Amino acid sequence: MIALVDCNSCYASCEQVFRPDLRGKPVIVLSNNDGCIIARSQQAKQLGVPDLQPFFKIEAQLKRHKVHVFSANFRLYGDISNQVMATLRDFSPQVEQYSIDEMFLDFSGMPQDLNDYGMLIKDTLWRHVRMPVGVGIAPTKTLAKLANHAAKKIKDSGVAVLDTPEKWKWLQKRLPITKIWGIGKRLGQRLNALGIHNAYQLAQADARFIRKQSSVNVERTICELNGEPCIALDEQPAPKKEIFVTRSFGQKTSSQEELLRHISRYAAAAAEKLRSQNSLCSSLYLFAFTSEFKPGFYNNSLVMRLPWPSSDSTLIIRYARQGMAQIYRPGALFAKCGIGLLDIRDRQFYQPDLFTPGQDKHTDELMGVIDGINQRFGRDALIFGAEGLTGKWTMRQQRLSPGYTCSWDAVPRIACG
Amino acid sequence: MLIRLQPAAQDLSRQELPLYASRVRAGFPSPADDFIDRPLDLNEFLIKKPAATFFAWAEGDSLRDIGISQGDLLIIDRSAPHVHGAIVVAALDGELTCKILDTRRKQLLSANDEYPPINVDGREDMVIEGVVTHSIKRHLRQV
């Protein structure tokens, strides 16, 4: 059997971990730059706060309902997610972290009552981390996802076990196919056209026929819906094949200098991510555009090849600036730019050849020192001159909660009084 | 961006002190001193359950008589049992406060005569957030 444990309204719940006064209250979290609503607590959902809605449109309404609003604090969420995942690892020898707030656990060979075990997991996560979760348990990953859905939507307990065909068939008949793991909106429409509307109909469909109509993945999904495991637990998450850092500017700009500062900053962040997964990249994808909604829309992109596979921030920033300088057009009011690191390879398999110099040892040492300092004193303790020193380019994060887990200055203060 | 190089920014998790296998003795050096054991990790000593632990600064003097004062760093384990006499962080009506747990009389106690006990019997707004396992006091203000 496989369990899927999923944090309820993860980001909103993270904001409540160190704020007991906010538990049971409507809380929402905004995306980068305070643009959109990306998380809503249960109470916010009940108030009818819509998901992914531009914040400015409903700001007044939210204020009236006394909704607590936060800018996304991803470092805090990352730390709390790590605590959740570490706690979950105690419950199974084989796990797969599927996303920041979801983990699959292998329960094969576990003799206990699985419903009780699920309850124990849920209670422990609340007690140890103050994270509310739902637990779905079933023979396959796809069914575990459905069970998790049921745990949240149907049962109050937050734990659902689909251990017999009767149980999963009952649920499947009530679920539209787009609720199935791996079936997106477009594929859903194609299947609808074939007369398949709910999960049960898909489970009963002829796998080979469906395969001809769509893809082998759907065939696997059908097997999984019938309780036959086809998708194994992937214990080691693959390193990212592409790393993108992109952001809308807090303030639009037509200055080349400012655009280059933005891209330098994103390049530095991307290079740091690259080093943290111990990889090298050999190409950069650079892009920038103006606001789509304004006349004179301009967008452009290009790919820069690095002289050798690298994770060196100085080199990546230099090439990113060269590329962005070509994209820049005088007069255009840029709203967004970004960098993608492409052709990423694992460092340990990289073979330098005789004729290209490659990344030298000093560079590695220097980058190690920079990453060490930034880990220790906070991101941005040490930055590259190209990233600029004015505050204009930083994200709009007017409602950021303190980094309760990220800096000594911000750990909670507790009254002994 | 400026960074403030102040003591509060020290990161405990990286404090490693070498532990020598034998005690320091005057006279003939022990040959065992050549074998340095694994470095001591202060985290390992202070934190039994990292995934359930958080830090907080103490504010106020209600726990003065048990040696917790303003500015001490508290290490709080959410997974530790709520036993009688434990120093706990409780949320009272959403406010975090640090007290001594008296399970027999169902009270939260202070360690300072100026603060009377708080009765929590039947108070549903009282939640214990965690148990203080250590308090760290800085004795040398400036290094």
PDB file of C-alpha atoms in Angstrom, chain B residues 67-142:
ATOM      1  CA  GLY B  67      17.110  31.324  35.766  1.00  0.00           C
ATOM      2  CA  ILE B  68      15.335  32.417  32.597  1.00  0.00           C
ATOM      3  CA  SER B  69      15.714  36.097  31.914  1.00  0.00           C
ATOM      4  CA  GLN B  70      15.140  38.666  29.228  1.00  0.00           C
ATOM      5  CA  GLY B  71      17.118  37.907  26.084  1.00  0.00           C
ATOM      6  CA  ASP B  72      17.767  34.231  26.773  1.00  0.00           C
ATOM      7  CA  LEU B  73      17.381  31.913  23.829  1.00  0.00           C
ATOM      8  CA  LEU B  74      14.807  29.187  24.389  1.00  0.00           C
ATOM      9  CA  ILE B  75      14.934  25.835  22.629  1.00  0.00           C
ATOM     10  CA  ILE B  76      11.436  24.469  22.341  1.00  0.00           C
ATOM     11  CA  ASP B  77      10.508  20.899  21.448  1.00  0.00           C
ATOM     12  CA  ARG B  78       6.925  20.398  20.362  1.00  0.00           C
ATOM     13  CA  SER B  79       7.201  16.618  20.628  1.00  0.00           C
ATOM     14  CA  ALA B  80       8.294  16.471  24.291  1.00  0.00           C
ATOM     15  CA  PRO B  81       5.660  15.231  26.771  1.00  0.00           C
ATOM     16  CA  HIS B  82       3.710  17.803  28.758  1.00  0.00           C
ATOM     17  CA  VAL B  83       4.780  16.590  32.176  1.00  0.00           C
ATOM     18  CA  HIS B  84       4.133  18.219  35.533  1.00  0.00           C
ATOM     19  CA  GLY B  85       6.808  20.813  36.229  1.00  0.00           C
ATOM     20  CA  ALA B  86       7.880  21.246  32.603  1.00  0.00           C
ATOM     21  CA  ILE B  87       8.564  24.746  31.352  1.00  0.00           C
ATOM     22  CA  VAL B  88       6.171  25.164  28.470  1.00  0.00           C
ATOM     23  CA  VAL B  89       5.301  27.655  25.783  1.00  0.00           C
ATOM     24  CA  ALA B  90       1.542  27.985  25.833  1.00  0.00           C
ATOM     25  CA  ALA B  91      -0.816  29.874  23.606  1.00  0.00           C
ATOM     26  CA  LEU B  92      -3.437  31.617  25.733  1.00  0.00           C
ATOM     27  CA  ASP B  93      -6.126  33.070  23.541  1.00  0.00           C
ATOM     28  CA  GLY B  94      -3.603  33.121  20.711  1.00  0.00           C
ATOM     29  CA  GLU B  95      -0.833  34.873  22.701  1.00  0.00           C
ATOM     30  CA  LEU B  96       2.394  32.966  23.277  1.00  0.00           C
ATOM     31  CA  THR B  97       3.610  32.850  26.848  1.00  0.00           C
ATOM     32  CA  CYS B  98       6.258  30.863  28.690  1.00  0.00           C
ATOM     33  CA  LYS B  99       5.230  29.280  32.026  1.00  0.00           C
ATOM     34  CA  ILE B 100       5.755  26.319  34.330  1.00  0.00           C
ATOM     35  CA  LEU B 101       3.125  23.615  33.865  1.00  0.00           C
ATOM     36  CA  ASP B 102       1.335  22.421  36.999  1.00  0.00           C
ATOM     37  CA  THR B 103      -0.763  19.491  35.803  1.00  0.00           C
ATOM     38  CA  ARG B 104      -2.024  18.705  39.308  1.00  0.00           C
ATOM     39  CA  ARG B 105      -3.685  22.026  40.009  1.00  0.00           C
ATOM     40  CA  LYS B 106      -4.202  22.723  36.276  1.00  0.00           C
ATOM     41  CA  GLN B 107      -2.322  25.990  36.456  1.00  0.00           C
ATOM     42  CA  LEU B 108       0.423  27.825  34.640  1.00  0.00           C
ATOM     43  CA  LEU B 109       2.960  29.105  37.142  1.00  0.00           C
ATOM     44  CA  SER B 110       5.593  31.789  37.083  1.00  0.00           C
ATOM     45  CA  ALA B 111       8.870  31.820  38.952  1.00  0.00           C
ATOM     46  CA  ASN B 112       8.554  35.321  40.307  1.00  0.00           C
ATOM     47  CA  ASP B 113       6.333  36.423  43.204  1.00  0.00           C
ATOM     48  CA  GLU B 114       4.959  39.331  41.239  1.00  0.00           C
ATOM     49  CA  TYR B 115       3.134  37.044  38.812  1.00  0.00           C
ATOM     50  CA  PRO B 116       0.200  35.011  40.176  1.00  0.00           C
ATOM     51  CA  PRO B 117      -0.618  31.550  38.799  1.00  0.00           C
ATOM     52  CA  ILE B 118      -3.064  31.340  35.902  1.00  0.00           C
ATOM     53  CA  ASN B 119      -5.896  28.865  36.190  1.00  0.00           C
ATOM     54  CA  VAL B 120      -6.322  26.955  32.949  1.00  0.00           C
ATOM     55  CA  ASP B 121      -8.785  24.303  34.090  1.00  0.00           C
ATOM     56  CA  GLY B 122     -11.419  24.077  31.376  1.00  0.00           C
ATOM     57  CA  ARG B 123      -9.927  26.924  29.343  1.00  0.00           C
ATOM     58  CA  GLU B 124     -10.313  25.858  25.761  1.00  0.00           C
ATOM     59  CA  ASP B 125      -8.243  28.727  24.424  1.00  0.00           C
ATOM     60  CA  MET B 126      -5.143  27.234  26.103  1.00  0.00           C
ATOM     61  CA  VAL B 127      -2.872  25.173  23.871  1.00  0.00           C
ATOM     62  CA  ILE B 128       0.587  23.981  24.769  1.00  0.00           C
ATOM     63  CA  GLU B 129       2.826  24.770  21.825  1.00  0.00           C
ATOM     64  CA  GLY B 130       5.929  23.034  23.104  1.00  0.00           C
ATOM     65  CA  VAL B 131       8.272  22.301  25.973  1.00  0.00           C
ATOM     66  CA  VAL B 132      11.375  24.365  26.714  1.00  0.00           C
ATOM     67  CA  THR B 133      14.247  21.894  26.758  1.00  0.00           C
ATOM     68  CA  HIS B 134      17.079  24.401  27.217  1.00  0.00           C
ATOM     69  CA  SER B 135      17.568  28.078  27.759  1.00  0.00           C
ATOM     70  CA  ILE B 136      20.777  29.625  26.576  1.00  0.00           C
ATOM     71  CA  LYS B 137      22.151  32.606  28.405  1.00  0.00           C
ATOM     72  CA  ARG B 138      24.893  34.776  27.019  1.00  0.00           C
ATOM     73  CA  HIS B 139      27.374  35.714  29.710  1.00  0.00           C
ATOM     74  CA  LEU B 140      29.918  37.638  27.719  1.00  0.00           C
ATOM     75  CA  ARG B 141      28.145  40.522  26.026  1.00  0.00           C
ATOM     76  CA  GLN B 142      30.841  41.458  23.578  1.00  0.00           C
TER      77      GLN B 142
END
